[in-house]
Structures are given as C-alpha cells and as structure tokens.
CSV table of N, CA and C in Angstrom, one decimal:
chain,number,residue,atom,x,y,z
A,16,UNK,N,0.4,-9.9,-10.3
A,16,UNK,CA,-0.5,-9.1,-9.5
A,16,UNK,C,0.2,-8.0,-8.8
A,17,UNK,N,1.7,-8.0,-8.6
A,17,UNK,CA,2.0,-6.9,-7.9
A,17,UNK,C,2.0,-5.6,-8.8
A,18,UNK,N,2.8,-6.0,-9.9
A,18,UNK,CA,2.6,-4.7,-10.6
A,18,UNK,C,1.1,-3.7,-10.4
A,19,UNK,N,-0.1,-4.5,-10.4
A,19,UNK,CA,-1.6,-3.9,-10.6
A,19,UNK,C,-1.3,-3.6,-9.2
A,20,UNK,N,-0.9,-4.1,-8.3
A,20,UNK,CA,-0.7,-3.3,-6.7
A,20,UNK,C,-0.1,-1.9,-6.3
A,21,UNK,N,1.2,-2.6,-7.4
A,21,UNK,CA,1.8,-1.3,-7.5
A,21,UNK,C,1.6,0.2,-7.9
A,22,UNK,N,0.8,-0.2,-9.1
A,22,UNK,CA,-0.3,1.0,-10.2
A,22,UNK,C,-0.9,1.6,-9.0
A,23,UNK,N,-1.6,0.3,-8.1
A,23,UNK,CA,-3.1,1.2,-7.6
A,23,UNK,C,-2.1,2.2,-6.3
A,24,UNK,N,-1.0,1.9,-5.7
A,24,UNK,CA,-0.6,2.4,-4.8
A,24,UNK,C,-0.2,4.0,-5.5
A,25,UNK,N,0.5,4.1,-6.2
A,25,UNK,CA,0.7,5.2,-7.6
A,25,UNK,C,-0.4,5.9,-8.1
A,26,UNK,N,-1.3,5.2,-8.2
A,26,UNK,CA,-2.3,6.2,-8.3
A,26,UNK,C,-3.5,6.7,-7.3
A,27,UNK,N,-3.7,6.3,-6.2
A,27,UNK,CA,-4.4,6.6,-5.1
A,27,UNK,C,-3.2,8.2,-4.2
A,28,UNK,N,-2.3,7.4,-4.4
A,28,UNK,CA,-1.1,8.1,-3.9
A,28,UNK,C,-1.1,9.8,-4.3
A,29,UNK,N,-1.0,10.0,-6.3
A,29,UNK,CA,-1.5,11.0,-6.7
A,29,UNK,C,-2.5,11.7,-6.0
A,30,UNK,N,-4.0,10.9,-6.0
A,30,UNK,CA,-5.4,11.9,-5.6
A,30,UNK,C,-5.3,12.0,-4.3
A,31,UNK,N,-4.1,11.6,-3.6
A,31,UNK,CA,-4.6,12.0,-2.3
A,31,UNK,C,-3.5,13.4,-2.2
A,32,UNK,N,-2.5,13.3,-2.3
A,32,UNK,CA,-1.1,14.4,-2.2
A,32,UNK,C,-2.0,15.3,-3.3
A,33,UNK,N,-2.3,15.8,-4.2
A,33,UNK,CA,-3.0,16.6,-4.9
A,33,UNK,C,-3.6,17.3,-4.6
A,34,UNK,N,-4.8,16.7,-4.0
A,34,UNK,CA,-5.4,17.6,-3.3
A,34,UNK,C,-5.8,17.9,-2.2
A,35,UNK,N,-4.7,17.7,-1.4
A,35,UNK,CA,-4.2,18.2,-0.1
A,35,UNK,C,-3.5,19.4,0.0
A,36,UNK,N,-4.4,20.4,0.7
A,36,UNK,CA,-3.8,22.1,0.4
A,36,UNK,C,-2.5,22.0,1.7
A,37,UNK,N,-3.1,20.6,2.2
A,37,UNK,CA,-1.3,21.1,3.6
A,37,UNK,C,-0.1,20.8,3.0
A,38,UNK,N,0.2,20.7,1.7
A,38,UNK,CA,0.9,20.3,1.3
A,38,UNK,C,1.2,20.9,-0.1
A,39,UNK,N,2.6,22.0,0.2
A,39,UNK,CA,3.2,22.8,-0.7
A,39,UNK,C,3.2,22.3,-2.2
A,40,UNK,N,3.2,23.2,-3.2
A,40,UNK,CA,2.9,22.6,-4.5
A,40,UNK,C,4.4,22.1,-5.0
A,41,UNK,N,5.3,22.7,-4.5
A,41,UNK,CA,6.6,22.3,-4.4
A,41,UNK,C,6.9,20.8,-4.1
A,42,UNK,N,6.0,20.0,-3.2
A,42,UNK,CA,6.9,19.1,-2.1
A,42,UNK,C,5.7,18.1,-2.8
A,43,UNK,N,4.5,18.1,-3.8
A,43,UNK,CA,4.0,17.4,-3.7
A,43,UNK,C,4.3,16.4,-4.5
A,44,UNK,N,5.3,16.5,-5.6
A,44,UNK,CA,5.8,15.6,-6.3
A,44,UNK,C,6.7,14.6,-6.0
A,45,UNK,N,7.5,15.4,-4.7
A,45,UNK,CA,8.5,14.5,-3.7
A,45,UNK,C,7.8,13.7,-2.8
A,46,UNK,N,6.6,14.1,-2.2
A,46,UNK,CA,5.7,13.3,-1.6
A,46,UNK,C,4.7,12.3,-2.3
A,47,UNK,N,4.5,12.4,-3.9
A,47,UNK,CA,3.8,10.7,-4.3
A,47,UNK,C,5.3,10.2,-4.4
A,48,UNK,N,6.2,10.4,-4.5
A,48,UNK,CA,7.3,9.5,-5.1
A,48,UNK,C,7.4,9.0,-4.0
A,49,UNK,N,7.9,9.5,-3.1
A,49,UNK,CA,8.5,9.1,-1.2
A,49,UNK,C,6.9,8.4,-0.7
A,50,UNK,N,6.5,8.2,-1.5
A,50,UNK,CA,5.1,7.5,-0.4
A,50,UNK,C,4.9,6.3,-1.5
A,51,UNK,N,5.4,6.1,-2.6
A,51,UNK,CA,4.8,5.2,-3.5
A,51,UNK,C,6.2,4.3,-3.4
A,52,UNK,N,7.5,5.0,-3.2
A,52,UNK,CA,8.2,4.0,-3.0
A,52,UNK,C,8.6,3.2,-1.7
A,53,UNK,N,8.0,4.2,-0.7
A,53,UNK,CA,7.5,3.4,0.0
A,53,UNK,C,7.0,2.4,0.8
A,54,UNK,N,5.6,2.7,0.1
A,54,UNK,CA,4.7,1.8,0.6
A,54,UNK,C,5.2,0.4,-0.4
A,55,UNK,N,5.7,0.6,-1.6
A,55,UNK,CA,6.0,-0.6,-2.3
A,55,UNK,C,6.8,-1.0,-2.1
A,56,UNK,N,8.1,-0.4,-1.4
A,56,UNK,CA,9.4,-1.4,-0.5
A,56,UNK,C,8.7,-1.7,0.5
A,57,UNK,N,7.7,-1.3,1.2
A,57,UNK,CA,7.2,-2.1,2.6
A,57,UNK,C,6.4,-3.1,1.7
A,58,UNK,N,5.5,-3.5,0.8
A,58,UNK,CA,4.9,-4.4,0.4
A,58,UNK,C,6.0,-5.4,-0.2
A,59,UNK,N,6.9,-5.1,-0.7
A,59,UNK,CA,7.6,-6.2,-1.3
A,59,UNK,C,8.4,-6.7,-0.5
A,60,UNK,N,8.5,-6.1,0.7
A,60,UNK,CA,9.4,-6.6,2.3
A,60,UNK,C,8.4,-8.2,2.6
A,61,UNK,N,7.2,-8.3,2.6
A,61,UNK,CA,6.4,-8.6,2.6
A,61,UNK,C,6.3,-9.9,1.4
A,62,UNK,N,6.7,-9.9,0.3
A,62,UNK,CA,6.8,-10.8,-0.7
A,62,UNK,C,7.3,-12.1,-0.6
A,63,UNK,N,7.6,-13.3,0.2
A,63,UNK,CA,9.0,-14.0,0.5
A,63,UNK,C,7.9,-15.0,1.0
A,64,UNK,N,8.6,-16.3,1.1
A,64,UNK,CA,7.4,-17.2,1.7
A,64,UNK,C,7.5,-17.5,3.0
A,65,UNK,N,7.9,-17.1,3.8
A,65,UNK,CA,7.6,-17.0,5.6
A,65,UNK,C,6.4,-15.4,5.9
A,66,UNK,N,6.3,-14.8,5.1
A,66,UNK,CA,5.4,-13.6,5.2
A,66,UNK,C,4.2,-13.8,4.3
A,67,UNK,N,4.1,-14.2,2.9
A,67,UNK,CA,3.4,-14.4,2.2
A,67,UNK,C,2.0,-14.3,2.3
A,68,UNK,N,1.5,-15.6,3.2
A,68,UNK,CA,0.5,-15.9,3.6
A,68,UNK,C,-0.3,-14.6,4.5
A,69,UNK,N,1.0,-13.7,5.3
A,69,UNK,CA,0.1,-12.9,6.2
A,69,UNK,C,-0.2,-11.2,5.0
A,70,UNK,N,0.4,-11.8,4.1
A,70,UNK,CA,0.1,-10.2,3.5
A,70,UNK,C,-1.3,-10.5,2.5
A,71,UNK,N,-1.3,-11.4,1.8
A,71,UNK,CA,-2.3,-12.4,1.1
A,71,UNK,C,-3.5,-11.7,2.1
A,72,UNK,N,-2.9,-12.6,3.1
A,72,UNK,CA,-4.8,-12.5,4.4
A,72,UNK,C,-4.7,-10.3,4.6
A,73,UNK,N,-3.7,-10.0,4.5
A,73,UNK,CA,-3.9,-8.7,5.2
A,73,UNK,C,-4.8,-7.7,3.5
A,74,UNK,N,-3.9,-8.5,2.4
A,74,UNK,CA,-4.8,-7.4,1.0
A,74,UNK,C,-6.0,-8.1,1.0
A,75,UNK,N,-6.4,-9.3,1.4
A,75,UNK,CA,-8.0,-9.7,0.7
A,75,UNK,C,-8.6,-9.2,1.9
A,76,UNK,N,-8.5,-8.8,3.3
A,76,UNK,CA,-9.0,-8.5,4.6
A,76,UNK,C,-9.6,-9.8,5.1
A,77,UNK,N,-9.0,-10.8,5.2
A,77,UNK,CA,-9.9,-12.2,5.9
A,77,UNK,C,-9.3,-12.0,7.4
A,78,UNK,N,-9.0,-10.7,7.7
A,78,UNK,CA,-8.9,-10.8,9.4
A,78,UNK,C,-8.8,-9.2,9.9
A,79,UNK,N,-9.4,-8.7,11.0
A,79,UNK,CA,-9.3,-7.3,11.1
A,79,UNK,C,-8.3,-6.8,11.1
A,80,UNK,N,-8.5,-5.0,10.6
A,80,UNK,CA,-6.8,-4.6,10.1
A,80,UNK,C,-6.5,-3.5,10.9
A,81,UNK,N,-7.6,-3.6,12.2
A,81,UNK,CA,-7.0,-3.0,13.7
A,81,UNK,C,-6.1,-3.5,14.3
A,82,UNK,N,-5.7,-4.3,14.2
A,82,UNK,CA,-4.0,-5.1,14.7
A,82,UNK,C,-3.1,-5.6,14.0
A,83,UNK,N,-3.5,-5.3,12.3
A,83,UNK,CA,-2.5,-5.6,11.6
A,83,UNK,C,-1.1,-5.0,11.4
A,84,UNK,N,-0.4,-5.7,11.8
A,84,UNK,CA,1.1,-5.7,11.9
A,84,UNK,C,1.3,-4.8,10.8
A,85,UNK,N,0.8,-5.6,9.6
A,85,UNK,CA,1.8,-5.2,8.2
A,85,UNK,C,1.3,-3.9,7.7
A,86,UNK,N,0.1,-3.7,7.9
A,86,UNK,CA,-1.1,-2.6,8.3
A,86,UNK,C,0.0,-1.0,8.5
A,87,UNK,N,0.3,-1.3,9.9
A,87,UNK,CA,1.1,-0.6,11.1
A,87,UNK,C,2.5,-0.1,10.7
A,88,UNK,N,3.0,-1.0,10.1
A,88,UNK,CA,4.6,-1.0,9.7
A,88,UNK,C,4.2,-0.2,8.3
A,89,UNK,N,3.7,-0.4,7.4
A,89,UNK,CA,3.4,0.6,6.2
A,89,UNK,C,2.9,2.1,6.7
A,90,UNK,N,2.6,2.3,7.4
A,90,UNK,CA,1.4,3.2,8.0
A,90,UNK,C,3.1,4.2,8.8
A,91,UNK,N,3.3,3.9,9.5
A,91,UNK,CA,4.6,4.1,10.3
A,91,UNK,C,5.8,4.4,9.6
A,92,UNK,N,6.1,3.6,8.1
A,92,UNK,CA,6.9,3.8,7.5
A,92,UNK,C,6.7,4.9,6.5
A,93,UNK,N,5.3,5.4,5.8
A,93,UNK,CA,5.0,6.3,5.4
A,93,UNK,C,4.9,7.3,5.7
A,94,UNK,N,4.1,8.0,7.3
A,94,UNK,CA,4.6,8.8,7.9
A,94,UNK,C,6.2,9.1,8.2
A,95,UNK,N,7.2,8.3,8.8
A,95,UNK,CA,8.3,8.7,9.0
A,95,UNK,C,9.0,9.4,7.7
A,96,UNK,N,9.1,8.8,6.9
A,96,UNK,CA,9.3,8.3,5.1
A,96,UNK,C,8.6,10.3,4.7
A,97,UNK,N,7.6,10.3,4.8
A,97,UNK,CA,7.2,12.4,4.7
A,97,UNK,C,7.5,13.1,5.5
A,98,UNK,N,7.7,12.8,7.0
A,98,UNK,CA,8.4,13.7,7.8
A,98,UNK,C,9.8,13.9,7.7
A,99,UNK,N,10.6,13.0,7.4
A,99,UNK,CA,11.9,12.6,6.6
A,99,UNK,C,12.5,13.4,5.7
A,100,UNK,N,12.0,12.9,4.6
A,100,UNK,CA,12.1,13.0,3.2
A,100,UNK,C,11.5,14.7,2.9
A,101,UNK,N,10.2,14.6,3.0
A,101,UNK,CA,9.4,16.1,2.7
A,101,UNK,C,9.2,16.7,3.5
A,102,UNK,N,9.6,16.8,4.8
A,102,UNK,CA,9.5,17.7,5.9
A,102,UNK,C,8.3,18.4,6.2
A,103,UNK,N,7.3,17.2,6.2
A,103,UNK,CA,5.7,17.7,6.2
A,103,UNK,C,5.6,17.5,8.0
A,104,UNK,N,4.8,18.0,8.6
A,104,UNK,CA,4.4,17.6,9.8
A,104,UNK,C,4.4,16.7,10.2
A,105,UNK,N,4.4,15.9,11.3
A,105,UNK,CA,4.1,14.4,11.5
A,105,UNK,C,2.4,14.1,11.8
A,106,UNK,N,2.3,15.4,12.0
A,106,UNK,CA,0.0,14.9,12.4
A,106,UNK,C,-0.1,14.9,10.9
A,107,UNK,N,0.2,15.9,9.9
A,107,UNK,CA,-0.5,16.2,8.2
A,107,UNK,C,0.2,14.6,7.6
A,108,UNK,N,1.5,13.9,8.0
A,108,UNK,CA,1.7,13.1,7.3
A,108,UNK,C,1.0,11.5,8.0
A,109,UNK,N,0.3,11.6,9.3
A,109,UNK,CA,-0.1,10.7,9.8
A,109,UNK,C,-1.4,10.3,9.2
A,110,UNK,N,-2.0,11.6,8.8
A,110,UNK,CA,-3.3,11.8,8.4
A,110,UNK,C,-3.6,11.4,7.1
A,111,UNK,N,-2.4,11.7,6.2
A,111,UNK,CA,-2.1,11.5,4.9
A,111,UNK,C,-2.1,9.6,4.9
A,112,UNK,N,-1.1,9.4,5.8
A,112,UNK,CA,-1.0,8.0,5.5
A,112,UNK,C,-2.1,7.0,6.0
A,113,UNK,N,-2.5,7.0,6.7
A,113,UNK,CA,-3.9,6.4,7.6
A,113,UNK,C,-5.2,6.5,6.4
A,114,UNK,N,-4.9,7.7,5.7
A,114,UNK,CA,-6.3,7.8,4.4
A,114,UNK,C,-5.3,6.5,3.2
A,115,UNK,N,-4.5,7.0,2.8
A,115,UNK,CA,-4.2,6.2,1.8
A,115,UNK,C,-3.9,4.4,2.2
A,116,UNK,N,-3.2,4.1,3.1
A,116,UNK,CA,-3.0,2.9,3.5
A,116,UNK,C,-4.4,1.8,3.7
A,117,UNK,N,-5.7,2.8,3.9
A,117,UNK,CA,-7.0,2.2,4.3
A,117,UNK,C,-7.6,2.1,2.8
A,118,UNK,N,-7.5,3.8,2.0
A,118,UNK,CA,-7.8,3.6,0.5
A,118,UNK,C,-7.6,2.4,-0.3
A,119,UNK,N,-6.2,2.4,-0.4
A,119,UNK,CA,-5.5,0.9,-1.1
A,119,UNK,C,-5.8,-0.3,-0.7
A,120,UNK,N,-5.9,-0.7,0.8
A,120,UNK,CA,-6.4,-1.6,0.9
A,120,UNK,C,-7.6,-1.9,0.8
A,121,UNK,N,-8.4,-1.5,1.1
A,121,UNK,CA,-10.1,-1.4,1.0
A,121,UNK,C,-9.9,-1.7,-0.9
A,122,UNK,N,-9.5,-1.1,-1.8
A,122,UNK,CA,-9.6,-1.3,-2.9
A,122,UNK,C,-9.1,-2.6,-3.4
A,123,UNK,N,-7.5,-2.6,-2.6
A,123,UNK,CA,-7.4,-4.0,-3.2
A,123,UNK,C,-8.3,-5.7,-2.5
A,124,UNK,N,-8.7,-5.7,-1.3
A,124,UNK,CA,-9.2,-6.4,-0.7
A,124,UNK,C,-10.6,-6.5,-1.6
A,125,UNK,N,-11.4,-5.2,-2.3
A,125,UNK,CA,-12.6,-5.5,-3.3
A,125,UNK,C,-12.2,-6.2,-4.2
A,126,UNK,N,-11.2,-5.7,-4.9
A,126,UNK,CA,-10.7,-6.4,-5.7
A,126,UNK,C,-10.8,-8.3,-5.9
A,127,UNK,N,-9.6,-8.5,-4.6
A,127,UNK,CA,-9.7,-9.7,-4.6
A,127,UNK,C,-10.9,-10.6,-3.7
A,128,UNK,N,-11.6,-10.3,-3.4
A,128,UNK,CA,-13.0,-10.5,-3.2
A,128,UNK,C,-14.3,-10.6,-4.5
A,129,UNK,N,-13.4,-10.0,-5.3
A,129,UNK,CA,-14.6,-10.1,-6.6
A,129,UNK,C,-14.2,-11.3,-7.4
A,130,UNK,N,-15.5,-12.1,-7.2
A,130,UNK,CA,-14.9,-13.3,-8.0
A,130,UNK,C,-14.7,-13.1,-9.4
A,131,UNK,N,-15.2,-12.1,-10.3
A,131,UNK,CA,-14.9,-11.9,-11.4
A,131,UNK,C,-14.3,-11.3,-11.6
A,132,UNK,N,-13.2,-10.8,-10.8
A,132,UNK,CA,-11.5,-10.1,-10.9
A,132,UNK,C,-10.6,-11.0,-11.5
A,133,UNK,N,-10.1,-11.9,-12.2
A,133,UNK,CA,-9.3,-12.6,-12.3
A,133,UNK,C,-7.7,-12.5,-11.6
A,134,UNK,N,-7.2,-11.3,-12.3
A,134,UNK,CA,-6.3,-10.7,-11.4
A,134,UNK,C,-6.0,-10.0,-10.2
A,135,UNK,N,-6.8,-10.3,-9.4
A,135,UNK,CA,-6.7,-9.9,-8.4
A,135,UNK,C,-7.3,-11.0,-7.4
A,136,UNK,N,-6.4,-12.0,-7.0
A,136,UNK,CA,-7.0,-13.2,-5.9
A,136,UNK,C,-5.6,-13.4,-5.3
A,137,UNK,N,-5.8,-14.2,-4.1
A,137,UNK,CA,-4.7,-14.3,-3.2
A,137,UNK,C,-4.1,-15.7,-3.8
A,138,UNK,N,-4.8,-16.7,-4.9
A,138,UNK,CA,-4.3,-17.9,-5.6
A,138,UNK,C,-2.7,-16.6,-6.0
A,139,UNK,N,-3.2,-15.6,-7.0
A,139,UNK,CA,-2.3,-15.2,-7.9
A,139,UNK,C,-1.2,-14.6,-7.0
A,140,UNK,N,-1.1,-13.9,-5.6
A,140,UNK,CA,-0.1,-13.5,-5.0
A,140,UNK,C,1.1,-14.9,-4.4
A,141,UNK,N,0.3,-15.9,-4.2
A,141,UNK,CA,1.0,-16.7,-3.3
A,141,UNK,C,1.6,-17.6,-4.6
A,142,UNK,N,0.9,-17.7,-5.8
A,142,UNK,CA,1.6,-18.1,-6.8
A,142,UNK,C,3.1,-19.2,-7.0
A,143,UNK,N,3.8,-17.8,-7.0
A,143,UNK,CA,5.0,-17.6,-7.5
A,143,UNK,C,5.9,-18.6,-6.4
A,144,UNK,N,5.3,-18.3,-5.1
A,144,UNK,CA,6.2,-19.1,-4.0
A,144,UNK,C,6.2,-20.6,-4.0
A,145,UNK,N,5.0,-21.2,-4.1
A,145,UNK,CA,4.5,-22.0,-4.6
A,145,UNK,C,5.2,-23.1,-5.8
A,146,UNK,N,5.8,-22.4,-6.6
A,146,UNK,CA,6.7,-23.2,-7.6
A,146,UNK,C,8.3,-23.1,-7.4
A,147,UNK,N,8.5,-22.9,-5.6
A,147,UNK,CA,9.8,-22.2,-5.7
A,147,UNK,C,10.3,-23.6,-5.1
C-alpha cells in the first residue's frame, strides 16, 4: 500500500506545483521533488509499530485532522522543506502545502473507506507489523 501512497503523493504533488503561477518555471521541478520526498520521508517516519496505528487512523480519517499531529508535522515539514530547498515564500509555500497535504489525504482516506478498494484499507498498512 505504500507505494500506491507514494504514486498518489507524486502525482497530486505535479498538478498542484504546475499550475501554480507563484512558482517559477525554473523551481518547479525542484519543488515536486523537495515536496514528494518529503512528505514521503514524513510518512515513512510514521511506518514503525509504536506510530502505526496513529497514521492508519490519520489516512482513513476515523478522527478529526484539526489536531492531527502527523497532519501538522507533514504540513510544517513541507513548507520549511520549499522555503529551504526552493526559496519560495513561506505564505506561497504554506498555501501550497495545506492544499496538497488535505488533497492526499481526503483521497487516500476515500480510498480506504471504499469497501471495494482492496488496496487501500488500514488491514493492508498495519499488515506488515503485524507479522513482525
């Protein structure tokens, strides 16, 4: 399942840096890279079995994601991460990240909410720890 997490982060990541005019045609390739590797070292920070459980509940949304921790730390790490890295503003990169971090999630949480998803349920993330 992560890989398919990973794809959707990669590719939301594209349509949003693309077509965003605040962001030089120059810088926009350095910004999906620096936002996709990102957000997927902050998700796989996440991967381990003392956290597991809370990233599971945070991609299917079985709890609000106005106080989500893991929410916040992605969100935080992606803005710093374009202010950093691509020397984008910190409001154009707060704005940037707050759209995507909500996009992905909202999609993956459909995802695993659809009972006809097979690959995408919180059985298949927590999996792996499970046989450890």
């Amino acid at each position: 399942m992560t890989n398919e997490i990973f794809g959707l982060v990669r590719k939301y990541t594209n349509d949003v840096i693309n077509k965003n005019p605040d962001i030089p045609d120059e810088k926009k390739e350095l910004a999906v890279e620096t936002i996709t590797e990102t957000i997927n070292d902050g998700i796989k920070k996440y991967l381990n079995p003392s956290n597991i459980i809370d990233l599971a509940e945070t991609l299917s949304d079985r709890r609000p994601t106005g106080n989500d921790v893991i929410l916040s730390t992605l969100q935080e790490s992606v803005v710093n991460s374009l202010s950093n890295k691509v020397g984008l503003d910190s409001n154009i990169s707060s704005g940037i990240a707050s759209a995507l971090i909500s996009i992905i999630v909202n999609d993956i949480s459909g995802k695993m909410n659809d009972p006809e998803n097979k690959n995408f349920n919180m059985e298949s993330l927590i999996e792996p720890f499970c046989k450890q």
